[in-house]
Coordinates of C-alpha atoms in Angstrom, one line a residue:
M199 CA 0.0 0.0 0.0
A200 CA 1.3 3.5 -0.9
K201 CA 2.1 6.0 1.8
Y202 CA 0.5 9.5 1.6
I203 CA 1.8 12.9 2.6
F204 CA -0.6 15.9 2.6
V205 CA 0.9 19.3 2.5
T206 CA -1.3 22.2 3.6
G207 CA -0.6 25.9 4.1
G208 CA -1.7 28.5 6.6
V209 CA -1.5 32.2 7.5
I210 CA -0.9 33.6 4.0
S211 CA -0.6 32.3 0.4
S212 CA 2.7 32.1 -1.5
L213 CA 4.6 30.5 1.3
G214 CA 6.1 27.9 -1.0
K215 CA 3.9 24.7 -0.6
G216 CA 5.0 23.6 -4.1
I217 CA 8.7 23.9 -3.3
T218 CA 8.1 22.3 0.0
S219 CA 6.3 19.3 -1.6
A220 CA 8.9 19.0 -4.3
S221 CA 11.7 19.1 -1.7
I222 CA 10.1 16.5 0.4
G223 CA 9.8 14.4 -2.7
K224 CA 13.5 14.9 -3.4
I225 CA 14.8 13.8 0.0
L226 CA 12.5 10.8 0.0
E227 CA 13.5 9.9 -3.5
S228 CA 17.2 10.1 -2.5
R229 CA 16.4 7.4 0.1
G230 CA 15.4 5.0 -2.6
L231 CA 11.7 5.5 -2.6
K232 CA 9.7 6.1 -5.8
V233 CA 7.6 9.2 -5.2
A234 CA 4.8 10.9 -7.1
L235 CA 3.2 14.3 -6.4
M236 CA -0.2 15.8 -7.1
K237 CA -1.8 19.2 -6.6
F238 CA -5.3 20.1 -5.6
D239 CA -6.5 23.5 -6.8
P240 CA -9.6 24.9 -5.2
Y241 CA -10.8 27.1 -8.2
I242 CA -13.9 26.0 -10.1
N243 CA -12.2 26.2 -13.5
I244 CA -11.7 22.7 -15.0
D245 CA -8.0 23.6 -15.6
P246 CA -6.0 26.9 -15.8
G247 CA -5.9 26.7 -19.7
T248 CA -8.3 29.5 -20.3
M249 CA -7.1 31.7 -17.4
N250 CA -5.1 34.9 -17.9
P251 CA -1.4 34.7 -16.9
Y252 CA -2.0 37.6 -14.5
Q253 CA -4.7 35.6 -12.8
H254 CA -2.9 32.3 -12.5
G255 CA 0.7 32.5 -13.8
E256 CA 2.2 29.9 -16.0
V257 CA 0.2 27.0 -17.3
Y258 CA 2.4 23.9 -17.1
V259 CA 1.8 21.2 -19.7
T260 CA 2.4 17.5 -19.2
D261 CA 3.4 14.8 -21.8
D262 CA -0.2 13.6 -22.0
G263 CA -1.4 17.1 -22.8
A264 CA -2.9 18.2 -19.5
E265 CA -2.9 22.0 -18.8
T266 CA -2.0 22.2 -15.1
D267 CA -0.7 24.3 -12.2
L268 CA 2.8 25.5 -12.4
D269 CA 3.7 23.6 -9.2
L270 CA 3.8 20.4 -11.3
G271 CA 6.9 22.0 -12.9
H272 CA 8.5 22.1 -9.5
Y273 CA 7.6 18.4 -8.9
E274 CA 9.3 17.4 -12.2
R275 CA 12.3 19.6 -11.8
F276 CA 13.1 18.3 -8.2
T277 CA 12.3 14.6 -8.7
H278 CA 12.2 12.0 -11.4
T279 CA 8.4 11.8 -11.4
K280 CA 6.5 12.3 -14.6
T281 CA 3.2 14.1 -14.0
T282 CA 0.0 13.4 -16.0
K283 CA -3.6 14.5 -16.1
F284 CA -4.1 12.6 -12.8
N285 CA -1.6 14.8 -10.9
N286 CA -3.6 18.0 -10.9
V287 CA -7.2 18.1 -9.7
T288 CA -9.5 21.2 -9.5
T289 CA -12.8 21.8 -7.8
G290 CA -14.2 22.2 -11.2
Q291 CA -13.1 18.7 -12.3
V292 CA -14.5 17.1 -9.1
Y293 CA -17.9 18.7 -9.3
N294 CA -18.1 18.2 -13.0
A295 CA -17.6 14.5 -12.5
V296 CA -20.1 14.1 -9.7
I297 CA -22.8 16.2 -11.5
A298 CA -22.2 14.1 -14.7
R299 CA -22.8 10.9 -12.8
E300 CA -25.9 12.4 -11.1
R301 CA -27.3 13.3 -14.5
H302 CA -26.6 9.8 -15.7
G303 CA -28.5 8.4 -12.7
D304 CA -25.6 6.6 -11.1
Y305 CA -26.5 7.6 -7.6
L306 CA -29.9 5.9 -7.7
G307 CA -32.0 8.9 -6.5
K308 CA -29.8 9.8 -3.6
T309 CA -29.3 13.4 -2.4
I310 CA -25.9 14.5 -3.6
Q311 CA -23.9 16.2 -0.9
V312 CA -20.4 17.5 -0.3
I313 CA -19.9 14.8 2.2
P314 CA -19.7 12.0 1.2
H315 CA -20.0 12.4 -2.6
I316 CA -17.6 15.2 -3.3
T317 CA -15.1 14.0 -0.7
N318 CA -15.3 10.5 -2.0
E319 CA -14.6 11.7 -5.5
I320 CA -11.5 13.5 -4.2
K321 CA -10.3 10.4 -2.4
E322 CA -10.8 8.3 -5.5
R323 CA -8.6 10.7 -7.4
I324 CA -5.9 10.4 -4.8
K325 CA -6.0 6.6 -5.0
K326 CA -6.0 6.8 -8.9
A327 CA -2.9 9.0 -8.9
A328 CA -1.1 6.5 -6.6
E329 CA -2.2 3.6 -8.7
V330 CA -1.2 5.1 -12.0
S331 CA 2.2 6.2 -10.7
Q332 CA 2.8 3.0 -8.7
A333 CA 4.7 5.2 -6.3
A334 CA 5.7 4.2 -2.8
V335 CA 4.9 7.7 -1.5
L336 CA 2.3 10.1 -3.0
I337 CA 2.7 13.7 -1.9
V338 CA -0.6 15.7 -2.1
E339 CA -0.4 19.5 -2.1
I340 CA -3.6 21.2 -1.2
G341 CA -3.8 24.6 -2.7
G342 CA -5.1 27.7 -0.9
T343 CA -4.8 28.6 2.8
V344 CA -6.4 26.8 5.7
G345 CA -9.6 28.7 6.6
D346 CA -10.5 29.3 2.9
I347 CA -14.0 28.1 2.1
E348 CA -12.8 26.8 -1.3
S349 CA -10.3 24.4 0.2
L350 CA -12.6 22.8 2.8
P351 CA -13.7 19.7 0.7
F352 CA -10.1 18.9 0.0
L353 CA -9.1 19.2 3.6
E354 CA -12.0 17.1 4.7
A355 CA -11.0 14.4 2.2
A356 CA -7.5 14.6 3.6
R357 CA -8.9 14.2 7.2
Q358 CA -10.9 11.2 6.1
F359 CA -8.0 9.6 4.3
R360 CA -6.2 8.8 7.5
L361 CA -9.3 6.9 8.7
D362 CA -9.4 5.0 5.4
A363 CA -5.7 4.2 4.9
G364 CA -4.6 4.0 8.5
Y365 CA -2.6 6.2 10.9
Q366 CA 0.9 5.0 9.9
N367 CA 0.1 5.4 6.2
V368 CA -0.8 9.1 6.2
F369 CA 1.4 12.1 7.2
Y370 CA 0.3 15.7 7.5
A371 CA 2.9 18.5 6.9
H372 CA 1.7 22.1 7.4
V373 CA 3.5 25.1 5.9
T374 CA 3.1 28.2 8.0
L375 CA 4.6 31.6 8.6
V376 CA 6.6 32.7 11.6
P377 CA 7.1 36.4 11.0
Y378 CA 9.8 38.7 12.4
I379 CA 8.5 42.0 13.6
K380 CA 11.4 44.3 12.9
V381 CA 10.1 47.2 15.1
A382 CA 9.7 44.9 18.1
G383 CA 12.8 42.9 17.3
E384 CA 10.8 39.7 17.9
I385 CA 9.7 36.5 16.2
K386 CA 6.0 35.9 16.6
T387 CA 4.5 32.5 16.8
K388 CA 0.8 33.5 17.2
P389 CA 0.0 33.3 13.4
T390 CA 1.2 29.7 13.4
Q391 CA -0.7 28.9 16.5
H392 CA -3.9 30.3 14.9
S393 CA -3.3 28.5 11.7
V394 CA -2.7 25.1 13.3
G395 CA -5.7 25.8 15.5
T396 CA -7.9 26.2 12.4
L397 CA -6.5 23.0 10.9
R398 CA -7.2 21.1 14.1
E399 CA -10.8 22.4 14.1
I400 CA -11.2 20.7 10.7
G401 CA -9.9 17.5 12.3
I402 CA -6.3 17.4 11.1
Q403 CA -3.4 17.4 13.6
P404 CA -0.2 18.1 11.7
D405 CA 2.7 15.7 12.1
A406 CA 5.3 18.3 11.1
L407 CA 5.4 22.1 10.7
I408 CA 7.4 23.8 8.0
C409 CA 8.0 27.2 9.4
R410 CA 8.7 29.9 6.8
T411 CA 10.8 32.6 8.4
E412 CA 13.3 35.4 7.6
E413 CA 15.2 34.9 10.9
S414 CA 16.5 31.7 12.5
L415 CA 14.2 30.1 15.0
S416 CA 15.8 29.7 18.5
E417 CA 15.3 26.5 20.5
E418 CA 13.0 28.5 22.8
V419 CA 10.8 29.5 19.8
K420 CA 10.7 25.9 18.6
E421 CA 9.7 24.7 22.0
K422 CA 6.9 27.3 22.2
I423 CA 5.5 26.3 18.8
S424 CA 5.8 22.6 19.7
L425 CA 3.9 23.1 23.0
F426 CA 1.1 25.3 21.6
C427 CA 0.7 23.3 18.3
N428 CA 1.0 19.8 19.8
V429 CA 3.8 18.9 17.4
R430 CA 7.1 17.3 18.5
K431 CA 9.9 19.8 18.7
E432 CA 12.1 17.9 16.2
A433 CA 9.2 18.1 13.8
V434 CA 9.2 21.9 13.9
I435 CA 11.2 22.5 10.8
E436 CA 12.8 25.9 10.1
A437 CA 12.4 26.9 6.5
R438 CA 14.4 30.1 6.4
D439 CA 14.8 32.1 3.2
V440 CA 17.6 30.8 1.0
G441 CA 19.7 32.0 -1.9
S442 CA 18.4 29.2 -4.3
I443 CA 15.2 27.1 -4.1
Y444 CA 17.4 24.1 -4.8
Q445 CA 18.9 24.5 -1.3
V446 CA 15.5 23.6 0.3
P447 CA 16.0 19.8 0.1
L448 CA 19.4 20.2 1.9
V449 CA 17.7 22.4 4.6
F450 CA 15.1 19.7 5.2
K451 CA 17.7 17.0 5.1
K452 CA 19.9 18.7 7.7
Q453 CA 16.9 18.8 10.1
I454 CA 16.2 15.1 9.5
L455 CA 12.7 15.7 8.0
D456 CA 13.2 12.5 5.9
E457 CA 13.9 10.5 9.1
I458 CA 10.8 12.0 10.8
I459 CA 8.6 11.0 7.8
L460 CA 10.2 7.5 7.4
S461 CA 9.8 6.8 11.2
H462 CA 6.1 7.7 11.0
F463 CA 5.7 5.4 8.1
N464 CA 7.7 2.7 9.8
L465 CA 10.0 2.5 6.8
I466 CA 13.7 1.7 6.8
C467 CA 15.5 3.0 3.7
K468 CA 19.1 3.4 2.4
F469 CA 21.1 6.4 3.6
S470 CA 21.7 9.4 1.4
D471 CA 23.5 12.7 2.0
L472 CA 22.5 14.5 -1.2
K473 CA 26.1 15.4 -1.8
D474 CA 25.8 15.2 -5.6
W475 CA 22.8 17.6 -5.5
E476 CA 24.8 19.9 -3.3
K477 CA 27.9 19.8 -5.4
N478 CA 26.4 19.8 -8.9
V479 CA 23.4 22.0 -8.4
V480 CA 23.5 24.1 -5.2
E481 CA 27.2 25.0 -5.2
R482 CA 27.2 26.0 -8.8
A483 CA 24.0 28.0 -8.4
L484 CA 25.3 29.9 -5.4
H485 CA 28.9 30.4 -6.6
P486 CA 29.0 30.8 -10.4
G487 CA 32.2 31.4 -12.2
G488 CA 30.8 34.3 -14.4
K489 CA 27.7 36.2 -15.4
V490 CA 25.8 36.7 -18.6
K491 CA 22.9 39.1 -19.2
I492 CA 19.8 37.8 -21.1
A493 CA 16.8 39.8 -22.1
L494 CA 13.4 38.1 -21.8
V495 CA 11.1 40.0 -24.1
G496 CA 7.6 39.2 -23.0
K497 CA 4.0 40.5 -22.5
Y498 CA 3.5 39.3 -18.9
I499 CA 6.8 40.3 -17.2
A500 CA 5.1 42.1 -14.4
L501 CA 4.1 38.8 -12.9
Q502 CA 7.0 36.6 -11.8
D503 CA 5.1 33.3 -12.2
A504 CA 4.0 34.0 -15.8
Y505 CA 7.3 32.6 -17.2
K506 CA 8.3 30.4 -14.2
S507 CA 9.6 27.4 -16.1
I508 CA 11.6 29.7 -18.5
Y509 CA 13.3 31.5 -15.6
E510 CA 14.2 28.1 -14.1
A511 CA 15.4 26.7 -17.4
L512 CA 17.7 29.7 -17.8
A513 CA 19.0 29.1 -14.3
H514 CA 19.6 25.5 -15.1
A515 CA 21.6 26.5 -18.2
G516 CA 23.6 28.8 -16.0
I517 CA 24.4 26.0 -13.7
A518 CA 25.5 23.8 -16.7
N519 CA 27.7 26.6 -18.0
N520 CA 29.0 27.7 -14.6
C521 CA 27.7 31.2 -14.8
K522 CA 24.9 33.4 -13.3
V523 CA 22.2 34.2 -15.7
E524 CA 21.0 37.8 -15.1
I525 CA 17.5 38.1 -16.6
V526 CA 16.5 41.5 -17.9
R527 CA 12.8 41.6 -18.1
V528 CA 11.8 43.7 -21.1
D529 CA 8.1 44.5 -21.8
S530 CA 7.6 44.1 -25.5
E531 CA 5.2 47.1 -25.5
D532 CA 8.1 49.2 -24.3
I533 CA 10.2 48.1 -27.3
E534 CA 7.3 49.3 -29.5
K535 CA 7.6 52.7 -27.9
K536 CA 11.3 53.1 -27.3
G537 CA 12.9 50.8 -29.8
A538 CA 15.0 47.6 -29.5
D539 CA 18.4 49.4 -29.8
K540 CA 17.9 51.3 -26.6
L541 CA 16.5 48.4 -24.5
L542 CA 18.6 45.5 -25.7
A543 CA 22.0 47.2 -26.3
Q544 CA 23.6 45.8 -23.1
V545 CA 22.5 42.1 -23.3
S546 CA 24.3 39.0 -24.6
G547 CA 21.2 37.1 -25.6
V548 CA 17.5 37.6 -26.4
L549 CA 14.7 35.2 -25.6
V550 CA 11.2 35.6 -26.8
P551 CA 8.7 33.4 -25.0
G552 CA 5.2 32.2 -25.8
G553 CA 1.9 34.0 -25.3
F554 CA -1.4 34.8 -26.9
G555 CA -3.0 37.9 -28.5
Y556 CA -1.8 40.8 -30.6
R557 CA -0.7 43.1 -27.7
G558 CA 3.1 43.6 -27.7
I559 CA 3.7 41.5 -30.8
E560 CA 5.3 44.2 -32.8
G561 CA 7.8 44.7 -30.0
K562 CA 8.7 41.0 -30.0
I563 CA 9.2 41.2 -33.8
K564 CA 11.5 44.2 -33.4
A565 CA 13.5 42.4 -30.7
I566 CA 14.0 39.5 -33.0
K567 CA 15.1 41.8 -35.8
F568 CA 17.6 43.3 -33.5
A569 CA 19.0 39.9 -32.6
R570 CA 19.1 38.8 -36.2
E571 CA 20.8 41.9 -37.6
N572 CA 23.3 42.3 -34.7
K573 CA 24.2 38.6 -34.4
V574 CA 23.0 38.5 -30.9
P575 CA 22.2 34.9 -29.7
F576 CA 18.4 34.3 -29.9
L577 CA 16.0 31.7 -28.7
G578 CA 12.4 31.8 -29.6
L579 CA 9.7 29.6 -27.9
C580 CA 6.3 28.9 -29.4
L581 CA 4.9 32.3 -30.2
G582 CA 8.6 33.4 -30.3
M583 CA 9.1 31.1 -33.2
Q584 CA 6.0 32.4 -35.0
C585 CA 7.3 36.0 -34.5
A586 CA 10.7 35.0 -35.8
V587 CA 9.0 33.7 -39.0
I588 CA 7.0 36.9 -39.4
E589 CA 10.1 39.0 -38.9
F590 CA 12.1 37.0 -41.5
A591 CA 9.3 37.1 -44.0
R592 CA 9.0 40.9 -43.6
G593 CA 12.7 41.8 -43.2
V594 CA 14.4 39.4 -45.5
C595 CA 11.8 38.1 -48.0
G596 CA 10.1 41.5 -48.6
L597 CA 6.7 40.4 -47.5
K598 CA 5.9 43.6 -45.7
E599 CA 2.4 42.5 -44.8
A600 CA 3.4 39.1 -43.4
N601 CA 1.5 38.2 -40.2
S602 CA -0.3 35.5 -38.3
T603 CA -4.0 35.0 -38.8
E604 CA -4.2 35.2 -35.0
F605 CA -3.4 38.9 -35.2
Q606 CA -4.7 39.8 -38.6
L607 CA -7.3 37.4 -39.9
K608 CA -7.2 38.6 -43.6
T609 CA -3.5 39.3 -43.8
R610 CA -2.1 39.2 -47.3
H611 CA 0.7 36.9 -46.3
P612 CA -0.5 34.5 -43.6
V613 CA 2.9 32.9 -42.8
I614 CA 1.4 31.7 -39.6
S615 CA -2.1 30.3 -39.7
L616 CA -4.7 28.2 -37.8
L617 CA -4.5 24.5 -38.2
A618 CA -7.3 23.1 -40.3
E619 CA -8.6 20.9 -37.5
Q620 CA -8.6 24.0 -35.2
K621 CA -11.1 25.8 -37.4
K622 CA -13.9 23.6 -36.4
I623 CA -13.3 24.0 -32.6
K624 CA -15.7 26.1 -30.6
D625 CA -14.8 25.4 -27.0
L626 CA -11.5 27.0 -26.0
G627 CA -10.6 24.8 -22.9
G628 CA -8.3 21.9 -23.5
T629 CA -8.5 22.1 -27.3
M630 CA -5.1 23.4 -28.4
R631 CA -2.3 21.2 -29.7
L632 CA -1.2 19.9 -26.3
G633 CA 1.4 17.5 -25.0
A634 CA 4.4 15.7 -26.3
Y635 CA 5.0 15.2 -30.0
P636 CA 8.0 13.8 -31.9
C637 CA 10.2 16.1 -33.9
K638 CA 12.6 14.9 -36.5
I639 CA 15.9 16.9 -36.5
K640 CA 18.0 17.3 -39.7
K641 CA 21.6 16.2 -39.1
N642 CA 23.2 19.2 -40.8
S643 CA 21.6 21.7 -38.4
L644 CA 22.4 23.6 -35.2
A645 CA 19.4 21.8 -33.6
F646 CA 21.1 18.4 -34.2
K647 CA 24.4 19.8 -32.8
V648 CA 22.5 21.0 -29.7
F649 CA 20.3 18.0 -29.1
G650 CA 22.9 15.4 -30.2
Q651 CA 20.1 13.2 -31.7
S652 CA 17.8 13.1 -34.7
L653 CA 14.5 12.5 -32.9
V654 CA 13.2 14.4 -29.8
W655 CA 9.9 14.5 -28.0
E656 CA 8.8 18.0 -26.8
R657 CA 5.7 19.5 -25.3
H658 CA 3.3 21.8 -27.1
R659 CA 0.6 24.3 -26.3
H660 CA -0.7 26.3 -29.3
R661 CA -3.3 26.6 -32.0
Y662 CA -1.4 28.3 -34.8
E663 CA 1.4 26.8 -37.0
F664 CA 3.8 27.8 -39.8
N665 CA 2.0 28.0 -43.1
N666 CA 3.8 25.5 -45.4
A667 CA 2.7 27.5 -48.5
Y668 CA 5.6 29.8 -47.7
R669 CA 8.2 27.2 -46.9
K670 CA 10.0 27.2 -50.3
L671 CA 10.3 31.0 -50.4
L672 CA 11.6 31.4 -46.9
E673 CA 14.0 28.5 -47.3
K674 CA 15.3 30.0 -50.5
K675 CA 16.0 33.3 -48.6
G676 CA 18.0 31.5 -45.9
L677 CA 15.6 30.4 -43.2
F678 CA 16.4 26.7 -42.4
F679 CA 13.6 24.4 -41.3
S680 CA 15.6 22.0 -39.2
G681 CA 12.9 20.2 -37.2
I682 CA 9.7 18.7 -38.6
Y683 CA 6.7 16.8 -37.1
L684 CA 6.7 14.2 -39.9
K685 CA 3.2 12.8 -39.4
K686 CA 1.5 16.1 -40.4
N687 CA 4.6 17.8 -42.0
L688 CA 4.5 20.6 -39.4
V689 CA 7.5 22.9 -38.9
E690 CA 8.9 22.6 -35.4
V691 CA 12.3 24.2 -35.5
V692 CA 13.7 27.1 -37.6
E693 CA 17.2 28.5 -37.5
L694 CA 19.6 30.8 -39.4
K695 CA 22.9 29.6 -40.7
G696 CA 25.8 32.0 -40.3
H697 CA 24.4 33.3 -37.0
P698 CA 26.1 32.5 -33.7
Y699 CA 22.9 31.1 -32.3
F700 CA 19.5 31.9 -33.9
I701 CA 17.0 29.1 -33.2
A702 CA 13.3 29.1 -32.6
V703 CA 11.0 26.2 -31.8
Q704 CA 7.2 25.7 -31.9
F705 CA 7.3 23.7 -28.7
H706 CA 8.1 24.5 -25.0
P707 CA 11.5 23.1 -24.1
E708 CA 11.4 24.8 -20.7
F709 CA 9.0 22.2 -19.4
K710 CA 11.7 19.4 -19.7
S711 CA 14.6 21.2 -18.1
K712 CA 16.0 20.2 -14.7
P713 CA 18.7 21.8 -12.4
D714 CA 21.0 18.8 -12.8
K715 CA 20.1 18.3 -16.5
A716 CA 19.6 21.6 -18.4
H717 CA 17.6 21.4 -21.6
P718 CA 20.0 21.4 -24.6
L719 CA 18.4 24.4 -26.2
F720 CA 18.8 26.6 -23.1
K721 CA 22.3 25.2 -22.4
G722 CA 23.4 26.0 -25.9
F723 CA 21.8 29.4 -25.8
I724 CA 23.6 30.4 -22.6
K725 CA 26.9 29.0 -24.0
A726 CA 26.5 31.1 -27.1
A727 CA 25.7 34.2 -25.0
Q728 CA 28.9 33.6 -23.0
D729 CA 30.9 33.4 -26.2
A730 CA 29.2 36.5 -27.6
K731 CA 30.1 38.4 -24.4
T732 CA 33.8 37.6 -24.7

């Protein structure tokens, strides 16, 4: 039988439950256990696919095409788990399933209620995730903050789960805030006490407290928290702010959180000191040998989480190249107003990410033109590739009116257009080209040099594609189509020969990058930026 860890949060949001869950997964995986992780999101949307990035942040995509919460990205980066549609559950999904069964008559005339029908559905999804993953330990992160109305059914299901699975098979970890009041010069435990009190009113007694703090917790403070929250002192874990999120597993390891969890589960596992992680990831992240400045030209730069996986993938590439990647966030609308020369003059590389809608597009195109003409290393992702095609068609091929039908439906030169099968689609949710697809790489290309292989699988999230009617013209003018999805003859990778590093892809390589295994495209991009700097 699998073991289950439920991770909850209190006091305020954004305390790092996702990093906490992923780090717990890392330390348990290092002990030889197969782990899996899942996220419960209390919003009523079926998934975040139709939500504005300013509302939700990045939408993370799995191999099987699920549009999910960005925390699943943390799970995959920290551990070897492969997430699927079973690893992200929303309130919308749960109620949708229960109501569908009610309409079908599956409940035989019963009154449908939150308890037991909604909570039973939640518990069944937990069991399904454990079954599909075949993991020894399933870590379940419950979104929101204890006390929120939206999260109550998930918390109630977590409470019931210990009754169903048995005390020794379920572990509760609660992430809370222990603030430092600068004026008083004191650390305050009262918010944590209230948070745990609220959790206990629901019926959940935490087995460990993960205490987020800016200042170190004294033994006296730990004793106080232990006493008032009814948690063993050794299970009061200090989670102080660190220089890199990849330090967190080491912080937990040092405080024997893995031993506390294994003891609760009555498991004996091999020893691990995480030395490889410390040496090859953390030390290189904290003490880089150099620095390179990269401009990320996007539409949603005001929100840190909008490009979360890209920021992490750049950091991974920095680790791989032993340098710090300084990210310059450039609003593409500012480039439209001030020009690319002024805003991009001091960078060693330009990255244009994905996105939707016409706002800021001309700024992205100008940034790409700057990178092409000035031989600045460039990496385009999804919409970034489409903008690169538009820029090349306009700037090199003379097709001044070239555009995407997403931005100008009746453009004279639709070099980017809607897939034929997409034209019949009416519902927007979950209907894009999603998930992992194979890409055949040409051997005489930069892409082949970077990947080191001729077939790769990468994740997609888009509706629009390169229009093959323009392939011969653009190829004749020097745009090299180096990656193709053969089944439908779709362009996946474009590049320019004679340029230090100009490559753009229709997929999202950031979703497959890890701190100890940077994605080849990002690794090559940062290496080229280093070379350009020197």
